[in-house]
């Protein structure tokens, strides 16, 4: 060892390592070059002063150079993202090196950047998982792993396209036009004509105990019940202009019938005070609707009133705070926090899930991942579950007859894509609404109209099978078909579950437990 130290000291004095001849002088080093960054300066191993081991990027150090010998003895140091960026800038700004030299060093530094970025992304994903990891929601999903349900739509929020005249008497006056296209306007008209009893009569017969029994007989195990805020109003005057009728008595009946038939219930605030989207599905279609019209205080009051009423009913397994909202993420976050707390004051997280509807599929990233998962952590908001509506038919609705995507895309790949979203949420998710609706506009509609009846039937049957399979494959929970009853003949092949099963588009047992 002593001999090796003496040999290296002699080599340092001579500019070599004693084993190979010293390298010839490098003329390029006599030219002025940019000074190296401080982190490229290394300390001599013999205890001497700092010396620069940096060389011009044109010249690789030879095997016999002192710089290489010293660098072999230097310990590895931690490389930071700032170091890599600074070194990359030096490489790109230094005197012209050979192409191979520059390419190699750039590749090395870019590799470092990719590694650091990947590590940061993994760390963020870990934090997201830690915040949203929800053992109670996982237990809930396991208990309801085969959610085969249907919506009782149009009953407690009347939608004209579904329950309007002339087929269905009741909420909408028989002589009314499409200018009266939501329950708000229909109720005003009924109040004006003194015929509000027609609304109550419609609700008493549209969904009855027989519908719950028929749903159970088809093998369904769950019903999602959309309701409007006016059902929970304390008085008729407080519900104006809507018609309250028997109010929460309708939900009393629904919960009782569900218990008797062994069905679970998902309560769904489908129409919120002031509307959550300005669409007729909320009971108020208003072209000038603005998110500021949504009354969060009144909506929270409605949620708490209903939760308190049914706090001890074991068939209720979930409470959906809003249906298809078009509100900003900040406003939704504040409302969902308050709504979740209102439910939890009366319904325990061990039994009842709080459901958040992600209206558009992009909300998976912009709302769930970017906000709700972080800012509604499981430790404060346990058993939180997402609802996605997997309608492929509305993808190009805004383009009308200019819609150009082919029919096979809507009935095949898009089905798989939409269903796959159920598997990439951090929290459990189910499809609160899906249907057999095909496009009625654009190129896809023209393709369907050109088919003969057997071809149309085969396409619709395949569309149904693919959706039923995709929504329940693996760990996907399933969901609820929209809807149970669609009285208009033109809607029966697409929206009427009971009729769709009778006509054979969905086989018995295909969407059943």
Short mmCIF file of C-alpha atoms in Angstrom, two decimals:
data_model
loop_
_atom_site.label_atom_id
_atom_site.label_comp_id
_atom_site.label_asym_id
_atom_site.label_seq_id
_atom_site.Cartn_x
_atom_site.Cartn_y
_atom_site.Cartn_z
CA UNK A 1 0.00 0.00 0.00
CA UNK A 2 2.82 2.38 0.88
CA UNK A 3 4.48 1.58 -2.42
CA UNK A 4 1.21 2.32 -4.31
CA UNK A 5 0.87 5.70 -2.56
CA UNK A 6 4.46 6.60 -3.45
CA UNK A 7 3.92 5.51 -7.01
CA UNK A 8 0.77 7.62 -7.35
CA UNK A 9 2.55 10.65 -5.84
CA UNK A 10 5.34 10.27 -8.42
CA UNK A 11 2.72 9.87 -11.15
CA UNK A 12 0.90 13.01 -10.08
CA UNK A 13 4.15 14.96 -10.23
CA UNK A 14 4.84 13.66 -13.71
CA UNK A 15 1.29 14.05 -15.00
CA UNK A 16 0.63 10.29 -15.39
CA UNK A 17 -0.16 7.22 -13.36
CA UNK A 18 3.17 5.50 -13.71
CA UNK A 19 1.67 2.64 -15.66
CA UNK A 20 1.02 4.29 -19.00
CA UNK A 21 2.88 7.20 -20.58
CA UNK A 22 1.45 10.61 -19.87
CA UNK A 23 -0.92 11.89 -22.56
CA UNK A 24 0.38 14.40 -25.07
CA UNK A 25 -0.45 18.02 -24.36
CA UNK A 26 -3.87 19.02 -25.55
CA UNK A 27 -3.65 22.19 -27.56
CA UNK A 28 -7.36 22.81 -27.25
CA UNK A 29 -6.94 23.43 -23.53
CA UNK A 30 -4.79 26.49 -24.27
CA UNK A 31 -7.79 28.14 -25.88
CA UNK A 32 -10.13 30.12 -23.64
CA UNK A 33 -13.23 28.12 -22.74
CA UNK A 34 -16.29 28.79 -20.63
CA UNK A 35 -15.66 28.17 -16.92
CA UNK A 36 -17.28 25.03 -15.56
CA UNK A 37 -20.17 25.18 -13.10
CA UNK A 38 -19.09 24.81 -9.46
CA UNK A 39 -20.51 21.33 -9.02
CA UNK A 40 -18.04 20.02 -11.66
CA UNK A 41 -15.03 20.97 -9.48
CA UNK A 42 -13.53 18.02 -7.59
CA UNK A 43 -11.10 17.95 -4.63
CA UNK A 44 -7.76 16.19 -5.10
CA UNK A 45 -7.44 12.96 -3.17
CA UNK A 46 -3.99 13.92 -1.94
CA UNK A 47 -5.40 16.72 0.17
CA UNK A 48 -4.31 19.49 -2.22
CA UNK A 49 -6.36 22.50 -3.26
CA UNK A 50 -9.39 22.38 -5.52
CA UNK A 51 -8.52 21.69 -9.09
CA UNK A 52 -10.63 21.53 -12.19
CA UNK A 53 -11.14 18.04 -13.53
CA UNK A 54 -13.46 19.48 -16.14
CA UNK A 55 -12.17 19.30 -19.69
CA UNK A 56 -13.35 20.78 -22.93
CA UNK A 57 -16.35 18.80 -24.16
CA UNK A 58 -14.37 18.19 -27.36
CA UNK A 59 -11.83 16.00 -25.55
CA UNK A 60 -12.39 12.75 -23.65
CA UNK A 61 -9.85 12.17 -20.85
CA UNK A 62 -7.44 9.36 -21.67
CA UNK A 63 -7.19 6.22 -19.56
CA UNK A 64 -3.92 7.46 -18.21
CA UNK A 65 -4.97 10.93 -17.17
CA UNK A 66 -4.80 12.10 -13.59
CA UNK A 67 -8.35 13.43 -13.88
CA UNK A 68 -9.67 9.98 -14.68
CA UNK A 69 -7.67 8.41 -11.83
CA UNK A 70 -9.05 10.91 -9.35
CA UNK A 71 -12.63 10.54 -10.58
CA UNK A 72 -12.43 6.80 -10.06
CA UNK A 73 -11.78 7.41 -6.38
CA UNK A 74 -14.55 10.01 -5.98
CA UNK A 75 -17.75 8.86 -4.22
CA UNK A 76 -21.07 8.99 -6.08
CA UNK A 77 -23.04 12.15 -5.39
CA UNK A 78 -26.79 12.80 -5.56
CA UNK A 79 -27.90 14.27 -8.88
CA UNK A 80 -30.68 16.83 -8.61
CA UNK A 81 -33.03 18.02 -11.33
CA UNK A 82 -31.37 21.46 -11.19
CA UNK A 83 -27.95 19.87 -11.66
CA UNK A 84 -29.09 17.97 -14.74
CA UNK A 85 -30.69 21.04 -16.31
CA UNK A 86 -27.56 23.15 -15.65
CA UNK A 87 -25.24 20.52 -17.07
CA UNK A 88 -27.44 20.12 -20.12
CA UNK A 89 -27.23 23.87 -20.76
CA UNK A 90 -23.41 23.74 -20.48
CA UNK A 91 -23.25 20.92 -23.02
CA UNK A 92 -25.44 22.78 -25.48
CA UNK A 93 -23.59 26.11 -25.03
CA UNK A 94 -19.97 24.84 -24.99
CA UNK A 95 -17.50 25.00 -27.87
CA UNK A 96 -18.60 22.79 -30.77
CA UNK A 97 -18.03 19.14 -29.82
CA UNK A 98 -18.30 16.15 -32.05
CA UNK A 99 -21.87 15.10 -32.87
CA UNK A 100 -21.47 11.74 -31.13
CA UNK A 101 -20.11 13.38 -27.99
CA UNK A 102 -22.92 15.90 -27.77
CA UNK A 103 -25.59 13.30 -28.54
CA UNK A 104 -24.31 10.94 -25.88
CA UNK A 105 -24.15 13.54 -23.13
CA UNK A 106 -27.53 15.01 -24.02
CA UNK A 107 -29.08 11.53 -23.96
CA UNK A 108 -27.59 10.89 -20.52
CA UNK A 109 -28.88 14.14 -19.10
CA UNK A 110 -32.31 13.78 -20.66
CA UNK A 111 -32.46 10.29 -19.19
CA UNK A 112 -31.87 11.83 -15.78
CA UNK A 113 -34.69 14.30 -16.34
CA UNK A 114 -37.08 11.51 -17.35
CA UNK A 115 -36.12 9.47 -14.28
CA UNK A 116 -36.64 12.41 -11.93
CA UNK A 117 -39.98 13.27 -13.56
CA UNK A 118 -41.17 9.67 -13.33
CA UNK A 119 -40.20 9.54 -9.68
CA UNK A 120 -42.10 12.76 -8.99
CA UNK A 121 -45.19 11.42 -10.80
CA UNK A 122 -45.03 8.20 -8.79
CA UNK A 123 -44.77 10.21 -5.59
CA UNK A 124 -47.82 12.31 -6.52
CA UNK A 125 -49.77 9.15 -7.37
CA UNK A 126 -48.84 7.70 -4.00
CA UNK A 127 -50.06 10.83 -2.22
CA UNK A 128 -53.33 10.72 -4.20
CA UNK A 129 -53.87 7.08 -3.29
CA UNK A 130 -53.11 7.77 0.35
CA UNK A 131 -55.63 10.64 0.46
CA UNK A 132 -58.42 8.80 -1.36
CA UNK A 133 -57.82 5.27 -0.09
CA UNK A 134 -61.19 4.52 1.45
CA UNK A 135 -61.54 1.18 3.27
CA UNK A 136 -65.25 1.73 3.94
CA UNK A 137 -65.90 2.46 0.26
CA UNK A 138 -63.96 -0.68 -0.66
CA UNK A 139 -66.11 -2.71 1.74
CA UNK A 140 -69.25 -1.12 0.27
CA UNK A 141 -68.11 -2.02 -3.25
CA UNK A 142 -67.49 -5.59 -2.18
CA UNK A 143 -70.97 -5.90 -0.68
CA UNK A 144 -72.54 -4.43 -3.84
CA UNK A 145 -70.20 -5.97 -6.40
CA UNK A 146 -73.15 -7.10 -8.51
CA UNK A 147 -75.21 -3.92 -8.83
CA UNK A 148 -77.88 -4.77 -11.42
CA UNK A 149 -80.37 -1.95 -11.23
CA UNK A 150 -82.77 0.33 -13.04
CA UNK A 151 -83.88 3.96 -12.68
CA UNK A 152 -87.46 4.91 -11.96
CA UNK A 153 -87.06 8.02 -14.10
CA UNK A 154 -89.85 10.45 -14.97
CA UNK A 155 -91.78 9.70 -11.79
CA UNK A 156 -90.72 12.32 -9.23
CA UNK A 157 -89.07 14.60 -11.79
CA UNK A 158 -91.25 14.75 -14.90
CA UNK A 159 -89.29 15.01 -18.18
CA UNK A 160 -91.47 15.89 -21.14
CA UNK A 161 -89.64 13.72 -23.67
CA UNK A 162 -90.28 10.77 -21.37
CA UNK A 163 -93.72 11.35 -19.82
CA UNK A 164 -95.20 14.15 -21.91
CA UNK A 165 -98.42 14.25 -23.94
CA UNK A 166 -100.19 12.86 -25.77
CA UNK A 167 -99.24 9.41 -24.49
CA UNK A 168 -99.05 10.17 -20.76
CA UNK A 169 -101.72 12.28 -19.06
CA UNK A 170 -100.74 13.98 -15.85
CA UNK A 171 -98.01 16.54 -15.24
CA UNK A 172 -98.18 18.19 -18.68
CA UNK A 173 -101.48 19.52 -19.98
CA UNK A 174 -102.66 17.54 -23.04
CA UNK A 175 -102.90 20.66 -25.20
CA UNK A 176 -99.51 22.04 -24.19
CA UNK A 177 -96.72 22.57 -26.69
CA UNK A 178 -93.01 21.91 -26.37
CA UNK A 179 -92.67 25.44 -25.03
CA UNK A 180 -93.85 23.78 -21.80
CA UNK A 181 -90.98 21.31 -21.65
CA UNK A 182 -90.12 20.93 -17.96
CA UNK A 183 -91.92 20.31 -14.68
CA UNK A 184 -91.49 23.94 -13.65
CA UNK A 185 -93.55 25.27 -16.58
CA UNK A 186 -96.00 22.37 -16.40
CA UNK A 187 -96.63 23.07 -12.72
CA UNK A 188 -97.20 26.76 -13.41
CA UNK A 189 -99.75 25.83 -16.04
CA UNK A 190 -101.50 23.36 -13.73
CA UNK A 191 -101.65 25.92 -10.95
CA UNK A 192 -103.00 28.50 -13.37
CA UNK A 193 -105.77 26.19 -14.55
CA UNK A 194 -106.55 24.82 -11.08
CA UNK A 195 -105.76 21.23 -12.10
CA UNK A 196 -102.85 20.36 -9.84
CA UNK A 197 -104.60 17.16 -8.79
CA UNK A 198 -103.64 15.74 -12.20
CA UNK A 199 -99.99 15.82 -11.14
CA UNK A 200 -100.70 13.84 -7.98
CA UNK A 201 -102.83 11.38 -9.93
CA UNK A 202 -99.96 10.77 -12.36
CA UNK A 203 -97.49 10.05 -9.54
CA UNK A 204 -99.91 7.64 -7.89
CA UNK A 205 -100.15 5.41 -10.97
CA UNK A 206 -96.93 5.82 -12.97
CA UNK A 207 -94.83 3.81 -10.48
CA UNK A 208 -96.55 1.43 -8.07
CA UNK A 209 -95.79 -1.59 -5.93
CA UNK A 210 -96.27 -3.72 -9.04
CA UNK A 211 -93.28 -2.07 -10.73
CA UNK A 212 -91.00 -2.93 -7.83
CA UNK A 213 -92.24 -6.52 -7.89
CA UNK A 214 -91.75 -6.76 -11.66
CA UNK A 215 -88.20 -5.40 -11.39
CA UNK A 216 -87.32 -8.00 -8.77
CA UNK A 217 -88.90 -10.74 -10.89
CA UNK A 218 -86.52 -9.84 -13.77
CA UNK A 219 -83.56 -10.44 -11.48
CA UNK A 220 -82.76 -6.82 -10.65
CA UNK A 221 -81.46 -6.06 -7.17
CA UNK A 222 -81.42 -2.26 -7.01
CA UNK A 223 -83.41 0.83 -7.98
CA UNK A 224 -82.17 4.39 -8.35
CA UNK A 225 -84.94 6.88 -7.49
CA UNK A 226 -84.53 10.39 -8.93
CA UNK A 227 -86.50 13.06 -7.08
CA UNK A 228 -86.91 16.83 -7.17
CA UNK A 229 -86.30 19.15 -4.24
CA UNK A 230 -89.97 20.14 -4.14
CA UNK A 231 -90.88 16.65 -2.91
CA UNK A 232 -89.09 17.45 0.36
CA UNK A 233 -90.52 20.98 0.74
CA UNK A 234 -92.22 21.45 4.13
CA UNK A 235 -95.39 23.01 2.68
CA UNK A 236 -97.18 23.42 -0.64
CA UNK A 237 -96.34 27.11 -0.61
CA UNK A 238 -92.63 26.37 -0.09
CA UNK A 239 -92.66 24.10 -3.17
CA UNK A 240 -94.15 26.70 -5.54
CA UNK A 241 -94.42 26.77 -8.45
CA UNK A 242 -93.99 22.98 -8.30
CA UNK A 243 -96.75 20.70 -7.08
CA UNK A 244 -95.67 18.92 -3.90
CA UNK A 245 -98.62 16.53 -3.69
CA UNK A 246 -97.95 13.87 -1.03
CA UNK A 247 -94.35 15.08 -0.79
CA UNK A 248 -92.04 12.63 0.92
CA UNK A 249 -94.94 10.19 1.07
CA UNK A 250 -93.93 9.03 -2.41
CA UNK A 251 -90.46 8.15 -1.17
CA UNK A 252 -92.02 6.48 1.88
CA UNK A 253 -93.90 4.17 -0.48
CA UNK A 254 -90.85 3.53 -2.64
CA UNK A 255 -88.63 2.57 0.30
CA UNK A 256 -91.29 0.29 1.76
CA UNK A 257 -91.88 -1.48 -1.56
CA UNK A 258 -88.15 -1.89 -2.12
CA UNK A 259 -87.76 -3.49 1.31
CA UNK A 260 -90.61 -5.86 0.62
CA UNK A 261 -89.11 -6.94 -2.72
CA UNK A 262 -85.52 -7.20 -1.49
CA UNK A 263 -84.25 -4.30 -3.60
CA UNK A 264 -81.61 -1.80 -2.53
CA UNK A 265 -82.24 1.92 -3.09
CA UNK A 266 -80.02 4.74 -4.35
CA UNK A 267 -81.62 8.11 -3.57
CA UNK A 268 -80.78 10.71 -6.21
CA UNK A 269 -81.32 14.47 -5.92
CA UNK A 270 -82.15 14.87 -9.61
CA UNK A 271 -83.61 18.37 -9.44
CA UNK A 272 -81.91 20.84 -7.08
CA UNK A 273 -83.18 24.28 -5.99
CA UNK A 274 -82.40 26.78 -8.74
CA UNK A 275 -81.27 23.84 -10.94
CA UNK A 276 -77.79 22.38 -11.11
CA UNK A 277 -77.60 22.46 -14.91
CA UNK A 278 -80.47 24.47 -16.43
CA UNK A 279 -81.77 21.37 -18.27
CA UNK A 280 -85.24 19.85 -18.29
CA UNK A 281 -83.86 16.77 -16.50
CA UNK A 282 -83.55 18.96 -13.39
CA UNK A 283 -87.14 20.15 -13.63
CA UNK A 284 -86.09 23.58 -14.91
CA UNK A 285 -84.88 24.21 -18.43
CA UNK A 286 -83.73 27.80 -18.64
CA UNK A 287 -81.70 29.12 -21.60
CA UNK A 288 -80.25 31.92 -19.48
CA UNK A 289 -79.44 29.65 -16.55
CA UNK A 290 -76.21 30.45 -14.75
CA UNK A 291 -74.39 28.43 -12.04
CA UNK A 292 -75.13 31.26 -9.62
CA UNK A 293 -78.81 30.23 -9.78
CA UNK A 294 -78.00 26.98 -7.95
CA UNK A 295 -79.05 27.35 -4.31
CA UNK A 296 -76.50 25.32 -2.36
CA UNK A 297 -78.00 26.12 1.04
CA UNK A 298 -81.44 24.90 0.02
CA UNK A 299 -79.92 21.82 -1.64
CA UNK A 300 -78.05 20.87 1.55
CA UNK A 301 -81.25 21.38 3.52
CA UNK A 302 -83.07 19.04 1.12
CA UNK A 303 -80.37 16.36 1.43
CA UNK A 304 -80.41 16.51 5.22
CA UNK A 305 -84.22 16.42 5.37
CA UNK A 306 -84.37 13.27 3.26
CA UNK A 307 -81.42 11.63 5.04
CA UNK A 308 -83.02 12.25 8.44
CA UNK A 309 -86.34 10.84 7.25
CA UNK A 310 -84.84 7.54 6.11
CA UNK A 311 -81.88 7.24 8.46
CA UNK A 312 -82.84 3.80 9.78
CA UNK A 313 -84.01 2.17 6.53
CA UNK A 314 -81.58 -0.62 5.71
CA UNK A 315 -82.52 -0.90 2.02
CA UNK A 316 -81.03 2.56 1.31
CA UNK A 317 -77.40 1.95 0.38
CA UNK A 318 -76.40 5.24 -1.30
CA UNK A 319 -77.35 8.92 -1.52
CA UNK A 320 -76.38 10.79 -4.69
CA UNK A 321 -75.94 14.48 -3.89
CA UNK A 322 -76.56 15.88 -7.41
CA UNK A 323 -77.39 14.55 -10.85
CA UNK A 324 -75.39 15.77 -13.86
CA UNK A 325 -74.24 19.12 -12.45
CA UNK A 326 -72.86 21.88 -14.66
CA UNK A 327 -71.22 23.79 -11.83
CA UNK A 328 -67.63 24.84 -11.35
CA UNK A 329 -65.30 22.53 -9.45
CA UNK A 330 -64.86 24.98 -6.58
CA UNK A 331 -68.61 25.36 -6.05
CA UNK A 332 -69.13 21.61 -6.34
CA UNK A 333 -66.38 20.87 -3.84
CA UNK A 334 -67.90 23.16 -1.24
CA UNK A 335 -71.39 21.75 -1.81
CA UNK A 336 -70.22 18.12 -1.75
CA UNK A 337 -68.39 18.68 1.53
CA UNK A 338 -71.49 20.13 3.13
CA UNK A 339 -73.82 17.58 1.54
CA UNK A 340 -71.64 14.69 2.66
CA UNK A 341 -71.60 16.00 6.20
CA UNK A 342 -75.40 16.39 6.11
CA UNK A 343 -75.83 12.75 5.10
CA UNK A 344 -73.35 11.56 7.72
CA UNK A 345 -75.28 13.24 10.52
CA UNK A 346 -78.02 10.67 9.91
CA UNK A 347 -76.69 7.78 7.78
CA UNK A 348 -73.57 5.85 8.85
CA UNK A 349 -70.69 5.38 6.39
CA UNK A 350 -70.55 1.67 7.24
CA UNK A 351 -73.89 1.22 5.45
CA UNK A 352 -74.59 4.18 3.12
CA UNK A 353 -72.31 5.54 0.41
CA UNK A 354 -72.28 9.21 -0.57
CA UNK A 355 -72.31 9.37 -4.37
CA UNK A 356 -70.77 12.08 -6.57
CA UNK A 357 -71.81 12.17 -10.22
CA UNK A 358 -68.99 12.96 -12.69
CA UNK A 359 -71.15 14.37 -15.47
CA UNK A 360 -68.67 14.34 -18.38
CA UNK A 361 -66.03 11.66 -18.79
CA UNK A 362 -63.24 14.30 -18.70
CA UNK A 363 -64.37 15.15 -15.17
CA UNK A 364 -62.54 12.01 -14.11
CA UNK A 365 -59.34 14.04 -14.38
CA UNK A 366 -60.50 17.64 -13.93
CA UNK A 367 -62.71 17.00 -10.89
CA UNK A 368 -62.10 13.58 -9.33
CA UNK A 369 -58.32 13.31 -9.62
CA UNK A 370 -57.56 17.02 -9.53
CA UNK A 371 -59.87 18.03 -6.68
CA UNK A 372 -62.29 15.65 -4.96
CA UNK A 373 -59.82 12.84 -4.27
CA UNK A 374 -57.35 15.31 -2.71
CA UNK A 375 -59.68 17.69 -0.97
CA UNK A 376 -62.30 15.24 0.28
CA UNK A 377 -59.94 12.75 1.93
CA UNK A 378 -61.37 9.47 3.15
CA UNK A 379 -60.51 10.25 6.78
CA UNK A 380 -63.05 13.09 6.70
CA UNK A 381 -65.44 11.87 4.01
CA UNK A 382 -65.53 8.08 4.26
CA UNK A 383 -67.40 5.81 1.83
CA UNK A 384 -67.44 8.21 -1.10
CA UNK A 385 -68.33 6.61 -4.45
CA UNK A 386 -68.45 7.98 -8.01
CA UNK A 387 -71.22 7.68 -10.60
CA UNK A 388 -70.54 7.94 -14.36
CA UNK A 389 -73.26 8.00 -17.00
CA UNK A 390 -72.00 5.94 -19.92
CA UNK A 391 -74.15 7.26 -22.79
CA UNK A 392 -72.22 6.98 -26.03
CA UNK A 393 -75.10 8.49 -28.04
CA UNK A 394 -74.47 12.03 -26.76
CA UNK A 395 -70.82 12.33 -27.76
CA UNK A 396 -71.46 14.41 -30.89
CA UNK A 397 -74.83 15.86 -29.92
CA UNK A 398 -73.59 19.42 -30.32
CA UNK A 399 -72.73 18.80 -33.99
CA UNK A 400 -76.21 17.67 -35.00
CA UNK A 401 -76.39 16.35 -38.53
CA UNK A 402 -72.72 17.18 -39.04
CA UNK A 403 -71.77 14.36 -36.68
CA UNK A 404 -69.45 12.11 -38.66
CA UNK A 405 -68.27 9.26 -36.42
CA UNK A 406 -69.39 5.85 -37.72
CA UNK A 407 -72.06 3.76 -36.04
CA UNK A 408 -69.72 0.84 -35.29
CA UNK A 409 -67.55 3.15 -33.19
CA UNK A 410 -70.47 4.11 -30.94
CA UNK A 411 -71.68 0.55 -30.41
CA UNK A 412 -68.24 -1.07 -29.99
CA UNK A 413 -65.00 0.71 -29.02
CA UNK A 414 -66.70 3.62 -27.24
CA UNK A 415 -68.62 1.16 -25.07
CA UNK A 416 -65.34 -0.34 -23.92
CA UNK A 417 -63.74 3.07 -23.43
CA UNK A 418 -66.60 4.47 -21.33
CA UNK A 419 -66.82 1.33 -19.21
CA UNK A 420 -63.05 1.34 -18.68
CA UNK A 421 -63.39 4.69 -16.90
CA UNK A 422 -65.11 2.82 -14.06
CA UNK A 423 -61.82 1.03 -13.40
CA UNK A 424 -59.49 4.03 -13.22
CA UNK A 425 -61.14 6.03 -10.46
CA UNK A 426 -59.27 5.96 -7.18
CA UNK A 427 -62.56 5.43 -5.37
CA UNK A 428 -65.19 2.85 -6.45
CA UNK A 429 -67.49 3.83 -9.33
CA UNK A 430 -70.68 2.57 -10.97
CA UNK A 431 -72.75 3.54 -14.01
CA UNK A 432 -75.76 5.38 -12.60
CA UNK A 433 -77.31 5.63 -16.08
CA UNK A 434 -76.91 3.73 -19.35
CA UNK A 435 -79.30 2.84 -22.15
CA UNK A 436 -79.68 1.35 -25.62
CA UNK A 437 -80.11 4.74 -27.26
CA UNK A 438 -78.49 4.93 -30.69
CA UNK A 439 -77.69 8.15 -32.51
CA UNK A 440 -80.68 9.85 -34.11
CA UNK A 441 -78.52 12.37 -36.00
CA UNK A 442 -75.52 12.47 -38.30
CA UNK A 443 -73.75 9.74 -40.24
CA UNK A 444 -74.39 7.01 -37.65
CA UNK A 445 -78.15 7.57 -37.77
CA UNK A 446 -78.13 7.40 -41.57
CA UNK A 447 -76.26 4.10 -41.39
CA UNK A 448 -78.80 2.62 -38.97
CA UNK A 449 -81.79 3.76 -41.07
CA UNK A 450 -80.27 2.09 -44.13
CA UNK A 451 -80.26 -1.31 -42.38
CA UNK A 452 -83.10 -3.78 -42.75
CA UNK A 453 -85.06 -4.80 -39.59
CA UNK A 454 -83.06 -8.00 -38.86
CA UNK A 455 -79.81 -6.07 -39.16
CA UNK A 456 -81.11 -3.35 -36.86
CA UNK A 457 -82.21 -5.93 -34.31
CA UNK A 458 -78.86 -7.70 -34.40
CA UNK A 459 -76.99 -4.43 -33.93
CA UNK A 460 -79.11 -3.34 -30.97
CA UNK A 461 -78.86 -6.77 -29.34
CA UNK A 462 -75.09 -6.74 -29.69
CA UNK A 463 -74.98 -3.19 -28.33
CA UNK A 464 -76.90 -4.32 -25.24
CA UNK A 465 -74.71 -7.37 -24.66
CA UNK A 466 -71.49 -5.42 -24.98
CA UNK A 467 -72.64 -2.82 -22.47
CA UNK A 468 -73.94 -5.35 -19.95
CA UNK A 469 -70.66 -7.25 -20.18
CA UNK A 470 -68.35 -4.22 -20.11
CA UNK A 471 -70.05 -2.59 -17.12
CA UNK A 472 -69.80 -5.75 -15.00
CA UNK A 473 -66.47 -7.19 -16.14
CA UNK A 474 -63.82 -7.82 -13.49
CA UNK A 475 -64.22 -5.54 -10.49
CA UNK A 476 -66.71 -3.16 -12.15
CA UNK A 477 -69.83 -2.77 -10.06
CA UNK A 478 -72.51 -2.47 -12.76
CA UNK A 479 -75.14 0.20 -12.24
CA UNK A 480 -78.66 1.26 -13.24
CA UNK A 481 -80.33 1.24 -16.66
CA UNK A 482 -82.22 4.40 -17.67
CA UNK A 483 -85.08 3.85 -17.40
CA UNK A 484 -87.71 1.36 -16.20
CA UNK A 485 -90.65 2.74 -18.16
CA UNK A 486 -90.74 4.85 -21.37
CA UNK A 487 -94.34 5.14 -22.56
CA UNK A 488 -93.75 6.62 -26.04
CA UNK A 489 -93.46 3.92 -28.69
CA UNK A 490 -90.46 5.56 -30.36
CA UNK A 491 -88.52 5.30 -27.08
CA UNK A 492 -89.24 1.71 -26.12
CA UNK A 493 -86.35 0.05 -27.99
CA UNK A 494 -83.87 2.46 -26.42
CA UNK A 495 -85.08 3.49 -22.98
CA UNK A 496 -87.81 1.14 -21.65
CA UNK A 497 -86.02 -1.64 -19.75
CA UNK A 498 -89.07 -3.82 -19.16
CA UNK A 499 -90.02 -3.65 -22.84
CA UNK A 500 -86.42 -4.16 -23.99
CA UNK A 501 -86.28 -7.42 -22.04
CA UNK A 502 -89.68 -8.49 -23.37
CA UNK A 503 -88.52 -7.81 -26.95
CA UNK A 504 -85.34 -9.78 -26.38
CA UNK A 505 -82.74 -7.05 -26.86
CA UNK A 506 -81.43 -7.85 -23.38
CA UNK A 507 -81.69 -11.52 -22.56
CA UNK A 508 -83.30 -12.58 -19.30
CA UNK A 509 -80.51 -12.89 -16.81
CA UNK A 510 -78.10 -10.81 -18.87
CA UNK A 511 -78.61 -7.79 -16.60
CA UNK A 512 -79.61 -9.60 -13.43
CA UNK A 513 -78.20 -11.26 -10.31
#
